[in-house]
Amino acid sequence: MDGDVLEDMISHENGALRERVADLEKKVAEQNDDIVCLRSALADIVRRMNAVEANKGASSSSHGSSTPRRTGDHMRSPAGGTNNRYGARDAHSSSNSYQGYRPSPRQPAAKPAAKSTPASMKKWSSSHEMNPPSGTLTPSRGAASPLRQFSSPVKGPAREPVFHADDGYLRMYLRGRALNMYAPSDLAEYDSSKALAPPAAKLKLEWVYGYRGRDCRSNLFLLPTGEMVFFVAAVVVLYNVDEQIQRHYLGHTDDVKCITLHPNKLLIATGQVAGIDRREKPHVRIWDSVSLHTLHVIGLGDFDRAVCCLSFSKADGGQYLCAVDEANEHVLTVWDWHKTDKGHKVAESKSSGDAVLGVEFHPVEKNSIITCGKGHINFWSIEGGNTLVKKMGVFDKQVERPKYVLCIAFDDRGNCLSGDSNGNIIVWAQGAQKIAKVVSGAHDGGIFSLCISNDGNLISGGGKDRTLVIWETEYFNKISSQEISENFGPIRTIALGKGNMILVGTTRNNIIQGTIDLKFSAIVQGHVDELWGLAVHPNHHQFLTCGYDKQIFLWDTLTHSTIWKKEIQDGAHTGCFHPNGNIVAIATLSARWMVIDMMTRETVAVHSDGNESLSCIVYSPDGRFIAIGSRDNCVYVYQVSDDGTKYNRIGRCTGHSSFVLHMDWSVDSQFLVTNSGDYEILFWSPAICRQVTQASAMRDVEWASQNCTLGFNVCGIWPEGSDGTDVNSCCRSHSGQLAATADDYGKVKLFTYPCNRPKSGFHVYGGHSSHVTNVQFLYNDMRLISTGGKDMSVMQWQVV
């Protein structure tokens, strides 16, 4: 009794303690924005004081030549990238990592800046010092707006951009923060309220690189047309390997999670997940593999999270379709999909509280369904035409109940075969829920896929042992086996190919092809972790990708194949080619960047800058410099010699109050423009690592590229009401006529360049399911490449 009382007291005290801690955390969160605001304001004031001291001699003559209108306007209108009296960051310098305490979906949240007590105020982050002293205080990477009265978010309708004709700049607002963007001095008539027409050119999806094998099953089939069908991101790919032709079904709006073939081998059903904002509801689409036309859309509003498993009925010629929802109760539904465009739900039942990994209609018994998953295999029957009755498979003394039943298949006699996480193959007698035979230890580790070959033998694929084994199905004697190379990864799914060929999808997002007697080779390759890095070759039909999976791929856009791939020690975030095309630089997540020879694939130089991950890296057009942007708010500049193989550090550019996101060089390699996470636009003279504080003086500089998402010529890429994190990347075609963007909503957009009207028309293209992280035009502008973040796909678009 005393023990119960003591336990109740402890429980009560713990509850009270948790409430107090939660209350304190709430108060800290409420004050955090003000603290960060003050910190950034102080750093900004000191930066401006240093700028005034450095330019004291020139400032008097400069002010004497300025008109009262310009001076007064600057005093009233602080904005980004200008040298007004209130500084460069007053009106827009709020880090996207701190907007409503919500990290940007594009980048990890910035870490808090380390505390520092400088010996004197002059040591604070001066943008005029090439090598600041050890006592330098770098502004916080997540710094919010320093002057709240100038930059507080606007509530209600978004503020309209305003063009100030007298001073020649456009003031626009991102999340209520003002940015001044200076127009070229030769700009003719300009009306910011007039919409810019979309370009005449359009994009057509030409090729998709990648495959989703890491977390999906039974998603690889061969069609009678000779095409493989599989999916990645929101695209279902039909790929004829012999003819090197891809076709694409683009009906889905988010991640495709499962796929199944109709018994006629021509109709395909695919299921998708719910969108991040739940606007896109999970559903099933049934479509024709020849015409790629959608025939039925089933289950809109009936599924919760995602459709994770699908199967057409076999014994009746495919009249019914069953689907499993990935919600907590894993509801199994059966549909008469012929009835109306939306189909008719015949029956539904809660399947299991545990994960369901597979579902199949029995090939011989009508109205019989088998599901498998965590700790179970269930046998269902449709009774009375609208009732699902479940009978659980019984694991008797012959075999220990596995943690997972991973896959199912059916032999020629109608027996159900299952593969489980213990490496056993179990035969379930037809018409019963009892074990007829057990093949113990068929694999070392889980069996992820079972497939019946054309001659009636069973093919099993192991995950841990990466081994394909062929069994005869009467006594289950092993006929032959082959271990798959570790480079390809564990086996995820098996499908029959042409003739005696076997198709294998792996957990490392590869599709390989071969036979048990011959070597397997990769026909589809892809990244296996978040993908951000993209660089296009300066004079060949090639591009390079690098991702958090520590892999670098060089792709050929004409043969649609991998030229080479290389594994490095750290995850990579970005890369760029030297203008000579023989060298590529890769920036990593560990503050290291390396230089790789394209021919030998050898690393010719390695350098480290700062202690944060690197976010952008760009060579100057003449190849004599390279600039590296970091999440420590600095830009590091190196001199390049010996055809891109030798690097000497010049210094670092300091002045940003948030992480550096994008950079562009001027055509003459004399200037650099950068954008940061708090919407700053700063200009630099990289040869001396000094900031050009008079932004208006840079209005007529010609830039070699348009990687920066903030600027007068790309002000129209931002949607109305944008929070500043919507657009992840942009680029300009080499002809200077088109601009493309990658956004957080899985879309690639094509604009006319210059896109200098806030209301600019565009063409929009889907396919990616995650945030699109990068876009780049090839050297001849005939193609555009886009990369997906979490979907890990690469898409090649033809400009038509």
Short mmCIF file of N, CA and C in Angstrom, two decimals, residues 44-141:
data_model
loop_
_atom_site.label_atom_id
_atom_site.label_comp_id
_atom_site.label_asym_id
_atom_site.label_seq_id
_atom_site.Cartn_x
_atom_site.Cartn_y
_atom_site.Cartn_z
N ASP A 44 25.16 44.22 -36.96
CA ASP A 44 24.92 45.05 -38.13
C ASP A 44 25.37 46.49 -37.91
N ILE A 45 25.11 47.02 -36.72
CA ILE A 45 25.52 48.39 -36.40
C ILE A 45 27.04 48.52 -36.44
N VAL A 46 27.72 47.54 -35.86
CA VAL A 46 29.19 47.58 -35.86
C VAL A 46 29.74 47.48 -37.27
N ARG A 47 29.11 46.64 -38.10
CA ARG A 47 29.56 46.50 -39.50
C ARG A 47 29.43 47.83 -40.22
N ARG A 48 28.34 48.55 -39.99
CA ARG A 48 28.14 49.83 -40.65
C ARG A 48 29.11 50.89 -40.13
N MET A 49 29.44 50.82 -38.82
CA MET A 49 30.42 51.75 -38.28
C MET A 49 31.78 51.55 -38.93
N ASN A 50 32.15 50.29 -39.12
CA ASN A 50 33.43 50.01 -39.78
C ASN A 50 33.42 50.50 -41.22
N ALA A 51 32.26 50.32 -41.89
CA ALA A 51 32.16 50.77 -43.27
C ALA A 51 32.29 52.29 -43.36
N VAL A 52 31.68 52.99 -42.39
CA VAL A 52 31.76 54.45 -42.38
C VAL A 52 33.20 54.89 -42.15
N GLU A 53 33.91 54.25 -41.20
CA GLU A 53 35.31 54.60 -40.93
C GLU A 53 36.18 54.39 -42.16
N ALA A 54 35.95 53.24 -42.84
CA ALA A 54 36.80 52.92 -43.99
C ALA A 54 36.57 53.87 -45.16
N ASN A 55 35.37 54.40 -45.25
CA ASN A 55 35.04 55.26 -46.39
C ASN A 55 34.83 56.71 -45.98
N LYS A 56 35.42 57.13 -44.83
CA LYS A 56 35.18 58.46 -44.31
C LYS A 56 35.66 59.52 -45.29
N GLY A 57 36.80 59.25 -45.91
CA GLY A 57 37.35 60.25 -46.81
C GLY A 57 36.47 60.46 -48.03
N ALA A 58 35.93 59.33 -48.54
CA ALA A 58 35.16 59.41 -49.78
C ALA A 58 33.70 59.77 -49.53
N SER A 59 33.26 59.57 -48.32
CA SER A 59 31.84 59.73 -48.04
C SER A 59 31.37 61.17 -48.18
N SER A 60 32.21 62.16 -47.77
CA SER A 60 31.78 63.56 -47.83
C SER A 60 31.51 63.99 -49.26
N SER A 61 32.44 63.63 -50.19
CA SER A 61 32.23 64.01 -51.59
C SER A 61 31.04 63.26 -52.17
N SER A 62 30.90 61.99 -51.74
CA SER A 62 29.78 61.21 -52.24
C SER A 62 28.46 61.82 -51.81
N HIS A 63 28.35 62.23 -50.54
CA HIS A 63 27.13 62.83 -50.06
C HIS A 63 26.89 64.19 -50.69
N GLY A 64 27.98 64.88 -50.99
CA GLY A 64 27.82 66.19 -51.61
C GLY A 64 27.21 66.10 -52.99
N SER A 65 27.49 64.99 -53.70
CA SER A 65 26.96 64.85 -55.06
C SER A 65 25.57 64.26 -55.08
N SER A 66 25.11 63.76 -53.95
CA SER A 66 23.78 63.13 -53.92
C SER A 66 22.71 64.18 -53.81
N THR A 67 21.59 63.93 -54.43
CA THR A 67 20.46 64.84 -54.34
C THR A 67 19.74 64.62 -53.02
N PRO A 68 19.09 65.67 -52.51
CA PRO A 68 18.34 65.50 -51.26
C PRO A 68 17.29 64.41 -51.36
N ARG A 69 16.67 64.27 -52.55
CA ARG A 69 15.64 63.23 -52.69
C ARG A 69 16.23 61.86 -52.44
N ARG A 70 17.39 61.56 -53.03
CA ARG A 70 17.99 60.23 -52.89
C ARG A 70 18.39 59.99 -51.44
N THR A 71 19.03 60.99 -50.82
CA THR A 71 19.46 60.80 -49.44
C THR A 71 18.27 60.58 -48.53
N GLY A 72 17.26 61.43 -48.68
CA GLY A 72 16.09 61.29 -47.83
C GLY A 72 15.40 59.97 -48.05
N ASP A 73 15.32 59.55 -49.30
CA ASP A 73 14.63 58.30 -49.59
C ASP A 73 15.37 57.13 -48.98
N HIS A 74 16.69 57.19 -49.01
CA HIS A 74 17.46 56.11 -48.42
C HIS A 74 17.29 56.10 -46.91
N MET A 75 17.17 57.26 -46.32
CA MET A 75 17.00 57.29 -44.87
C MET A 75 15.64 56.71 -44.47
N ARG A 76 14.65 56.92 -45.33
CA ARG A 76 13.33 56.40 -44.99
C ARG A 76 13.16 54.95 -45.39
N SER A 77 14.04 54.47 -46.29
CA SER A 77 13.76 53.18 -46.91
C SER A 77 14.94 52.24 -46.82
N PRO A 78 15.27 51.71 -45.67
CA PRO A 78 16.34 50.72 -45.59
C PRO A 78 15.97 49.47 -46.35
N ALA A 79 16.93 48.87 -47.02
CA ALA A 79 16.62 47.67 -47.79
C ALA A 79 17.87 46.88 -48.04
N GLY A 80 17.67 45.65 -48.54
CA GLY A 80 18.80 44.75 -48.71
C GLY A 80 19.69 45.15 -49.84
N GLY A 81 20.99 44.95 -49.64
CA GLY A 81 21.97 45.14 -50.68
C GLY A 81 22.27 46.58 -50.97
N THR A 82 21.80 47.56 -50.19
CA THR A 82 22.09 48.96 -50.45
C THR A 82 22.96 49.51 -49.35
N ASN A 83 23.63 50.61 -49.68
CA ASN A 83 24.50 51.24 -48.69
C ASN A 83 23.78 52.43 -48.08
N ASN A 84 22.52 52.26 -47.64
CA ASN A 84 21.81 53.36 -47.04
C ASN A 84 22.27 53.55 -45.60
N ARG A 85 21.80 54.60 -44.98
CA ARG A 85 22.32 54.94 -43.66
C ARG A 85 21.90 53.94 -42.59
N TYR A 86 20.85 53.20 -42.86
CA TYR A 86 20.41 52.23 -41.87
C TYR A 86 20.98 50.84 -42.14
N GLY A 87 21.84 50.71 -43.13
CA GLY A 87 22.57 49.46 -43.32
C GLY A 87 21.91 48.57 -44.35
N ALA A 88 22.64 47.49 -44.67
CA ALA A 88 22.22 46.62 -45.77
C ALA A 88 21.17 45.61 -45.37
N ARG A 89 20.93 45.40 -44.08
CA ARG A 89 20.05 44.31 -43.71
C ARG A 89 18.82 44.75 -42.95
N ASP A 90 18.63 46.08 -42.79
CA ASP A 90 17.57 46.53 -41.90
C ASP A 90 16.20 45.99 -42.27
N ALA A 91 15.89 45.97 -43.56
CA ALA A 91 14.50 45.74 -43.94
C ALA A 91 14.16 44.31 -44.28
N HIS A 92 15.13 43.41 -44.34
CA HIS A 92 14.77 42.07 -44.78
C HIS A 92 15.62 40.99 -44.17
N SER A 93 16.35 41.26 -43.09
CA SER A 93 17.35 40.30 -42.69
C SER A 93 16.87 39.35 -41.62
N SER A 94 15.85 38.58 -41.96
CA SER A 94 15.37 37.55 -41.05
C SER A 94 15.66 36.19 -41.63
N SER A 95 16.40 35.36 -40.92
CA SER A 95 16.78 34.05 -41.43
C SER A 95 15.56 33.18 -41.63
N ASN A 96 15.54 32.43 -42.74
CA ASN A 96 14.40 31.55 -42.97
C ASN A 96 14.35 30.42 -41.96
N SER A 97 15.41 30.21 -41.21
CA SER A 97 15.37 29.18 -40.19
C SER A 97 14.58 29.62 -38.97
N TYR A 98 14.23 30.91 -38.89
CA TYR A 98 13.57 31.40 -37.69
C TYR A 98 12.19 31.98 -37.99
N GLN A 99 11.70 31.81 -39.19
CA GLN A 99 10.38 32.35 -39.50
C GLN A 99 9.35 31.50 -38.78
N GLY A 100 8.73 32.04 -37.74
CA GLY A 100 7.74 31.29 -36.99
C GLY A 100 8.34 30.08 -36.32
N TYR A 101 9.66 30.13 -36.04
CA TYR A 101 10.38 29.01 -35.44
C TYR A 101 10.25 27.75 -36.28
N ARG A 102 10.22 27.92 -37.60
CA ARG A 102 10.08 26.78 -38.50
C ARG A 102 11.27 26.71 -39.43
N PRO A 103 12.11 25.66 -39.32
CA PRO A 103 13.25 25.55 -40.23
C PRO A 103 12.77 25.41 -41.65
N SER A 104 13.57 25.93 -42.56
CA SER A 104 13.26 25.80 -43.98
C SER A 104 13.26 24.34 -44.36
N PRO A 105 12.33 23.89 -45.21
CA PRO A 105 12.36 22.51 -45.67
C PRO A 105 13.52 22.23 -46.59
N ARG A 106 14.21 23.27 -47.02
CA ARG A 106 15.31 23.07 -47.97
C ARG A 106 16.61 22.75 -47.28
N GLN A 107 16.83 23.28 -46.07
CA GLN A 107 18.12 23.17 -45.44
C GLN A 107 17.93 22.81 -43.98
N PRO A 108 18.91 22.15 -43.37
CA PRO A 108 18.82 21.92 -41.94
C PRO A 108 18.83 23.24 -41.18
N ALA A 109 18.19 23.26 -40.02
CA ALA A 109 18.15 24.49 -39.23
C ALA A 109 19.55 24.88 -38.80
N ALA A 110 19.84 26.18 -38.86
CA ALA A 110 21.17 26.66 -38.51
C ALA A 110 21.41 26.51 -37.02
N LYS A 111 22.64 26.19 -36.66
CA LYS A 111 23.00 26.07 -35.26
C LYS A 111 23.18 27.46 -34.65
N PRO A 112 22.95 27.59 -33.35
CA PRO A 112 23.17 28.89 -32.70
C PRO A 112 24.62 29.29 -32.77
N ALA A 113 24.88 30.57 -32.92
CA ALA A 113 26.25 31.05 -33.01
C ALA A 113 26.91 30.96 -31.64
N ALA A 114 28.20 30.64 -31.65
CA ALA A 114 28.94 30.55 -30.40
C ALA A 114 29.14 31.94 -29.82
N LYS A 115 29.12 32.02 -28.49
CA LYS A 115 29.30 33.31 -27.85
C LYS A 115 30.75 33.73 -27.92
N SER A 116 30.95 35.05 -27.99
CA SER A 116 32.30 35.57 -28.10
C SER A 116 32.35 36.94 -27.48
N THR A 117 33.46 37.29 -26.86
CA THR A 117 33.63 38.61 -26.26
C THR A 117 34.85 39.26 -26.87
N PRO A 118 34.66 40.04 -27.94
CA PRO A 118 35.79 40.67 -28.62
C PRO A 118 36.45 41.71 -27.74
N ALA A 119 37.74 41.91 -28.00
CA ALA A 119 38.50 42.89 -27.21
C ALA A 119 38.07 44.31 -27.53
N SER A 120 37.70 44.56 -28.76
CA SER A 120 37.24 45.89 -29.13
C SER A 120 36.18 45.77 -30.22
N MET A 121 35.38 46.79 -30.33
CA MET A 121 34.30 46.74 -31.31
C MET A 121 34.82 46.68 -32.73
N LYS A 122 36.03 47.17 -32.96
CA LYS A 122 36.56 47.20 -34.32
C LYS A 122 36.87 45.80 -34.82
N LYS A 123 37.01 44.85 -33.93
CA LYS A 123 37.30 43.50 -34.35
C LYS A 123 36.05 42.75 -34.81
N TRP A 124 34.92 43.38 -34.71
CA TRP A 124 33.69 42.69 -35.09
C TRP A 124 33.55 42.60 -36.60
N SER A 125 33.58 41.43 -37.15
CA SER A 125 33.17 41.09 -38.52
C SER A 125 33.23 42.22 -39.51
N SER A 126 34.40 42.72 -39.79
CA SER A 126 34.54 43.77 -40.80
C SER A 126 34.63 43.15 -42.17
N SER A 127 33.83 43.66 -43.08
CA SER A 127 33.85 43.12 -44.44
C SER A 127 35.05 43.63 -45.22
N HIS A 128 35.86 44.51 -44.62
CA HIS A 128 37.01 45.08 -45.33
C HIS A 128 38.31 44.39 -44.97
N GLU A 129 38.25 43.39 -44.11
CA GLU A 129 39.47 42.70 -43.70
C GLU A 129 39.54 41.36 -44.42
N MET A 130 40.70 41.09 -45.00
CA MET A 130 40.84 39.82 -45.68
C MET A 130 40.96 38.68 -44.68
N ASN A 131 41.62 38.88 -43.58
CA ASN A 131 41.79 37.88 -42.54
C ASN A 131 41.48 38.50 -41.19
N PRO A 132 40.24 38.48 -40.73
CA PRO A 132 39.88 39.10 -39.46
C PRO A 132 40.64 38.46 -38.32
N PRO A 133 40.93 39.23 -37.26
CA PRO A 133 41.66 38.70 -36.13
C PRO A 133 40.87 37.63 -35.40
N SER A 134 41.56 36.92 -34.52
CA SER A 134 40.96 35.78 -33.84
C SER A 134 39.78 36.17 -32.99
N GLY A 135 39.69 37.42 -32.57
CA GLY A 135 38.58 37.84 -31.72
C GLY A 135 37.35 38.22 -32.49
N THR A 136 37.32 38.01 -33.82
CA THR A 136 36.18 38.42 -34.63
C THR A 136 34.92 37.71 -34.19
N LEU A 137 33.85 38.45 -34.10
CA LEU A 137 32.54 37.87 -33.79
C LEU A 137 31.75 37.79 -35.08
N THR A 138 31.42 36.57 -35.50
CA THR A 138 30.64 36.39 -36.70
C THR A 138 29.17 36.42 -36.36
N PRO A 139 28.36 37.16 -37.09
CA PRO A 139 26.93 37.23 -36.79
C PRO A 139 26.29 35.85 -36.83
N SER A 140 25.23 35.71 -36.07
CA SER A 140 24.54 34.43 -35.98
C SER A 140 24.02 33.99 -37.34
N ARG A 141 24.11 32.66 -37.61
CA ARG A 141 23.63 32.14 -38.88
C ARG A 141 22.12 32.15 -38.96
#
